[in-house]
């Protein structure tokens, strides 16, 4: 690589995280640490019914018997779970009808992020349930959705207002015993979103939540549950940015999706949490469990993710293809730069007959980062005629980063049809010079190549989200390539 | 338009160009000929700004500016176009997208407005006819899966769309059959005006039957050892390059 290119890359790489700011709002927090008493207090503060507290406590007791996993291809100092604040909420807890009643500090934060609710509200077709730290503060479009029988609210509200639904589906896809981080989440989850689409209803708008981790040292434990009844459809968008922090922040979310007969759920994520500075200081630990169950026949669940942030990502959005003819899809772009580490991929579990799954994973590694794809395709004995197509591509930018692929196949039925393709490529100086020679400067040349590389995944994102994703991508790759 | 004086350039410490002098005016077609390893492609790459080559001496003035001080992209924006000997594949980036980005960067540099999409597409459709490529090539990724001939035609197509002042064709004839050669030459000839110039770098004379040069320069061991009119190319065709290597007395600079 030529000197100018190296310099350019360094310049770009050294760009500061532009969403690093802290909102000054009085937080109502519990003391640091984790024990049964804390869990009882979390539950009490949220005014939860008894069954919820019971569930949390069961999870907590189970968690105590578990060990933190060490198999991911990531390295980080041990997390002190007693040094984390498990509950923090903005003190003024508004139940608001209009944005005028929202704490102006909050609104400013949203504006800095370029996602002001005012603007969002005007954007037709996008309902926003904004999660600020642990408690939802504003929900829009609720009334409109209500007419259709759609429930879109914070998880806390769902626990209070729709306890039967929560009881029925909570833990039905990711049980509280599932894994270390999901179990921790089950014990201490603060809030999140709840979506219920009744039978034969097609949700007329994209449902969208912006997350933001704010108070220092607050682990955020989101819990999201989406249930699509028979013949229904919903598209859900999750987008996040977090302010800059020196200490690492643990984020262990759980997302559960349930699709009944002929239902479709499309879940899209753009994740842009603070990745740490160029020396690897700070940044979010993103240890997430996302899983969807295609319980019904002909049901379909699609995961689309653009992951550009977090110091460490550990995340495998998965599909359990239980219903006959059900379809699972996973489209992913994972970008790592500087010292970021990502171990991400998916699991496609084929249980029903004629089930099919598609995996398109595009990893981009730059700087000194490490990017691993880890994916499992499992076909059970009874899953006759199931099909999978996997494509796992890695793009390397510069020569100090790493890309790794760990595909696992467990095929127990001879009628299965499995295809796997993988490529590794590098943005070459030849390509950059070629584009330079056409009048395109190096930064834009890289953008052009990267966008070309990931367009198959971007095409799966809803339009307005794709635009944002492209922007985030160029921010996180600014200064990455050679 | 272009004035090269005593240009020396090396790569990894090896001197390839050992004092090139060359003057190209608007409206002219120049041909650089020479055997393999004489430095023809190096000259093309150095003019385009490839940074692997270090210019150790000499100067290059281009429309009154010091060309060597400009970045490769600024040289392109100033109107220098290199048709690559080995065009690069860029998977996922369509020809249309590349050309749109390139053309708009060049226009922006000149303080012009971006071309609107309809005008741009009309321009592409008009220019692609010049090189006899199907319109489906517009949507295909740049050079990916193209045959050798298609890649070369694609270079000339880009040349047509970007309409530079100085086009440098680096061995554009290599790997072309006679029909493709005619198509490419015909495209280049149609783009010729009194305001632009072409520098054809080639090993063989045959391209010069179709792109007729005003001047021919023979390059050997990093120096221009002989210059003349178009008849020089024909002479070379007859006698080959051996005479240079053998140090024939008629070789005078």
PDB file of N, CA and C in Angstrom, chain A residues 86-122:
ATOM      1  N   UNK A  86     -27.851  -2.505  38.010  1.00  0.00           N
ATOM      2  CA  UNK A  86     -28.828  -3.269  37.248  1.00  0.00           C
ATOM      3  C   UNK A  86     -30.150  -2.553  37.018  1.00  0.00           C
ATOM      4  N   UNK A  87     -30.280  -1.373  37.582  1.00  0.00           N
ATOM      5  CA  UNK A  87     -31.503  -0.635  37.282  1.00  0.00           C
ATOM      6  C   UNK A  87     -31.220   0.851  37.291  1.00  0.00           C
ATOM      7  N   UNK A  88     -31.586   1.514  36.244  1.00  0.00           N
ATOM      8  CA  UNK A  88     -31.444   2.960  36.174  1.00  0.00           C
ATOM      9  C   UNK A  88     -32.541   3.484  35.266  1.00  0.00           C
ATOM     10  N   UNK A  89     -33.286   4.421  35.777  1.00  0.00           N
ATOM     11  CA  UNK A  89     -34.368   4.979  34.965  1.00  0.00           C
ATOM     12  C   UNK A  89     -34.327   6.489  35.068  1.00  0.00           C
ATOM     13  N   UNK A  90     -34.689   7.189  34.029  1.00  0.00           N
ATOM     14  CA  UNK A  90     -34.816   8.639  34.168  1.00  0.00           C
ATOM     15  C   UNK A  90     -35.802   8.910  35.314  1.00  0.00           C
ATOM     16  N   UNK A  91     -35.467   9.844  36.203  1.00  0.00           N
ATOM     17  CA  UNK A  91     -36.249  10.009  37.422  1.00  0.00           C
ATOM     18  C   UNK A  91     -37.679  10.460  37.128  1.00  0.00           C
ATOM     19  N   UNK A  92     -37.769  11.439  36.227  1.00  0.00           N
ATOM     20  CA  UNK A  92     -39.124  11.861  35.864  1.00  0.00           C
ATOM     21  C   UNK A  92     -39.658  10.840  34.884  1.00  0.00           C
ATOM     22  N   UNK A  93     -40.507  10.016  35.366  1.00  0.00           N
ATOM     23  CA  UNK A  93     -41.025   8.983  34.476  1.00  0.00           C
ATOM     24  C   UNK A  93     -42.324   9.454  33.852  1.00  0.00           C
ATOM     25  N   UNK A  94     -42.242   9.969  32.684  1.00  0.00           N
ATOM     26  CA  UNK A  94     -43.450  10.572  32.136  1.00  0.00           C
ATOM     27  C   UNK A  94     -44.345   9.551  31.427  1.00  0.00           C
ATOM     28  N   UNK A  95     -45.598   9.701  31.615  1.00  0.00           N
ATOM     29  CA  UNK A  95     -46.580   8.972  30.812  1.00  0.00           C
ATOM     30  C   UNK A  95     -47.159  10.033  29.884  1.00  0.00           C
ATOM     31  N   UNK A  96     -46.576  10.184  28.737  1.00  0.00           N
ATOM     32  CA  UNK A  96     -46.861  11.390  27.964  1.00  0.00           C
ATOM     33  C   UNK A  96     -47.719  11.146  26.733  1.00  0.00           C
ATOM     34  N   UNK A  97     -48.483  12.136  26.442  1.00  0.00           N
ATOM     35  CA  UNK A  97     -49.293  12.084  25.225  1.00  0.00           C
ATOM     36  C   UNK A  97     -48.570  12.790  24.086  1.00  0.00           C
ATOM     37  N   UNK A  98     -47.829  13.848  24.431  1.00  0.00           N
ATOM     38  CA  UNK A  98     -47.150  14.590  23.370  1.00  0.00           C
ATOM     39  C   UNK A  98     -45.695  14.824  23.732  1.00  0.00           C
ATOM     40  N   UNK A  99     -44.931  15.167  22.734  1.00  0.00           N
ATOM     41  CA  UNK A  99     -43.503  15.359  22.935  1.00  0.00           C
ATOM     42  C   UNK A  99     -43.193  16.568  23.803  1.00  0.00           C
ATOM     43  N   UNK A 100     -44.166  17.514  23.886  1.00  0.00           N
ATOM     44  CA  UNK A 100     -43.941  18.719  24.680  1.00  0.00           C
ATOM     45  C   UNK A 100     -43.674  18.372  26.135  1.00  0.00           C
ATOM     46  N   UNK A 101     -44.204  17.216  26.546  1.00  0.00           N
ATOM     47  CA  UNK A 101     -44.057  16.852  27.949  1.00  0.00           C
ATOM     48  C   UNK A 101     -42.755  16.115  28.236  1.00  0.00           C
ATOM     49  N   UNK A 102     -42.036  15.799  27.162  1.00  0.00           N
ATOM     50  CA  UNK A 102     -40.794  15.039  27.347  1.00  0.00           C
ATOM     51  C   UNK A 102     -39.687  15.956  27.854  1.00  0.00           C
ATOM     52  N   UNK A 103     -38.866  15.427  28.748  1.00  0.00           N
ATOM     53  CA  UNK A 103     -37.714  16.157  29.254  1.00  0.00           C
ATOM     54  C   UNK A 103     -36.893  16.715  28.086  1.00  0.00           C
ATOM     55  N   UNK A 104     -36.715  18.033  28.069  1.00  0.00           N
ATOM     56  CA  UNK A 104     -36.027  18.626  26.909  1.00  0.00           C
ATOM     57  C   UNK A 104     -34.607  18.085  26.719  1.00  0.00           C
ATOM     58  N   UNK A 105     -33.960  17.678  27.814  1.00  0.00           N
ATOM     59  CA  UNK A 105     -32.619  17.085  27.697  1.00  0.00           C
ATOM     60  C   UNK A 105     -32.637  15.841  26.814  1.00  0.00           C
ATOM     61  N   UNK A 106     -33.695  15.077  27.012  1.00  0.00           N
ATOM     62  CA  UNK A 106     -33.852  13.854  26.233  1.00  0.00           C
ATOM     63  C   UNK A 106     -34.015  14.164  24.759  1.00  0.00           C
ATOM     64  N   UNK A 107     -34.865  15.152  24.532  1.00  0.00           N
ATOM     65  CA  UNK A 107     -35.122  15.515  23.140  1.00  0.00           C
ATOM     66  C   UNK A 107     -33.844  15.976  22.469  1.00  0.00           C
ATOM     67  N   UNK A 108     -33.029  16.715  23.243  1.00  0.00           N
ATOM     68  CA  UNK A 108     -31.756  17.185  22.688  1.00  0.00           C
ATOM     69  C   UNK A 108     -30.883  16.011  22.294  1.00  0.00           C
ATOM     70  N   UNK A 109     -30.872  14.998  23.159  1.00  0.00           N
ATOM     71  CA  UNK A 109     -30.076  13.800  22.871  1.00  0.00           C
ATOM     72  C   UNK A 109     -30.507  13.175  21.553  1.00  0.00           C
ATOM     73  N   UNK A 110     -31.805  13.067  21.417  1.00  0.00           N
ATOM     74  CA  UNK A 110     -32.305  12.473  20.173  1.00  0.00           C
ATOM     75  C   UNK A 110     -31.928  13.320  18.976  1.00  0.00           C
ATOM     76  N   UNK A 111     -31.998  14.621  19.183  1.00  0.00           N
ATOM     77  CA  UNK A 111     -31.660  15.497  18.063  1.00  0.00           C
ATOM     78  C   UNK A 111     -30.196  15.342  17.669  1.00  0.00           C
ATOM     79  N   UNK A 112     -29.319  15.221  18.674  1.00  0.00           N
ATOM     80  CA  UNK A 112     -27.900  15.016  18.376  1.00  0.00           C
ATOM     81  C   UNK A 112     -27.701  13.746  17.561  1.00  0.00           C
ATOM     82  N   UNK A 113     -28.507  12.775  17.857  1.00  0.00           N
ATOM     83  CA  UNK A 113     -28.407  11.512  17.134  1.00  0.00           C
ATOM     84  C   UNK A 113     -29.036  11.595  15.758  1.00  0.00           C
ATOM     85  N   UNK A 114     -29.672  12.722  15.521  1.00  0.00           N
ATOM     86  CA  UNK A 114     -30.324  12.873  14.220  1.00  0.00           C
ATOM     87  C   UNK A 114     -31.587  12.051  14.100  1.00  0.00           C
ATOM     88  N   UNK A 115     -32.179  11.704  15.228  1.00  0.00           N
ATOM     89  CA  UNK A 115     -33.409  10.911  15.143  1.00  0.00           C
ATOM     90  C   UNK A 115     -34.500  11.551  15.993  1.00  0.00           C
ATOM     91  N   UNK A 116     -34.568  12.881  15.984  1.00  0.00           N
ATOM     92  CA  UNK A 116     -35.528  13.540  16.848  1.00  0.00           C
ATOM     93  C   UNK A 116     -36.916  12.957  16.622  1.00  0.00           C
ATOM     94  N   UNK A 117     -37.605  12.777  17.729  1.00  0.00           N
ATOM     95  CA  UNK A 117     -38.933  12.186  17.636  1.00  0.00           C
ATOM     96  C   UNK A 117     -39.856  13.057  16.810  1.00  0.00           C
ATOM     97  N   UNK A 118     -39.622  14.360  16.921  1.00  0.00           N
ATOM     98  CA  UNK A 118     -40.481  15.276  16.160  1.00  0.00           C
ATOM     99  C   UNK A 118     -40.418  14.945  14.678  1.00  0.00           C
ATOM    100  N   UNK A 119     -39.172  14.701  14.260  1.00  0.00           N
ATOM    101  CA  UNK A 119     -38.985  14.355  12.878  1.00  0.00           C
ATOM    102  C   UNK A 119     -39.550  12.965  12.605  1.00  0.00           C
ATOM    103  N   UNK A 120     -39.264  12.093  13.540  1.00  0.00           N
ATOM    104  CA  UNK A 120     -39.754  10.720  13.386  1.00  0.00           C
ATOM    105  C   UNK A 120     -41.267  10.687  13.270  1.00  0.00           C
ATOM    106  N   UNK A 121     -41.891  11.513  14.107  1.00  0.00           N
ATOM    107  CA  UNK A 121     -43.349  11.540  14.122  1.00  0.00           C
ATOM    108  C   UNK A 121     -43.907  11.919  12.765  1.00  0.00           C
ATOM    109  N   UNK A 122     -43.199  12.887  12.168  1.00  0.00           N
ATOM    110  CA  UNK A 122     -43.666  13.328  10.855  1.00  0.00           C
ATOM    111  C   UNK A 122     -43.422  12.284   9.784  1.00  0.00           C
TER     112      UNK A 122
END
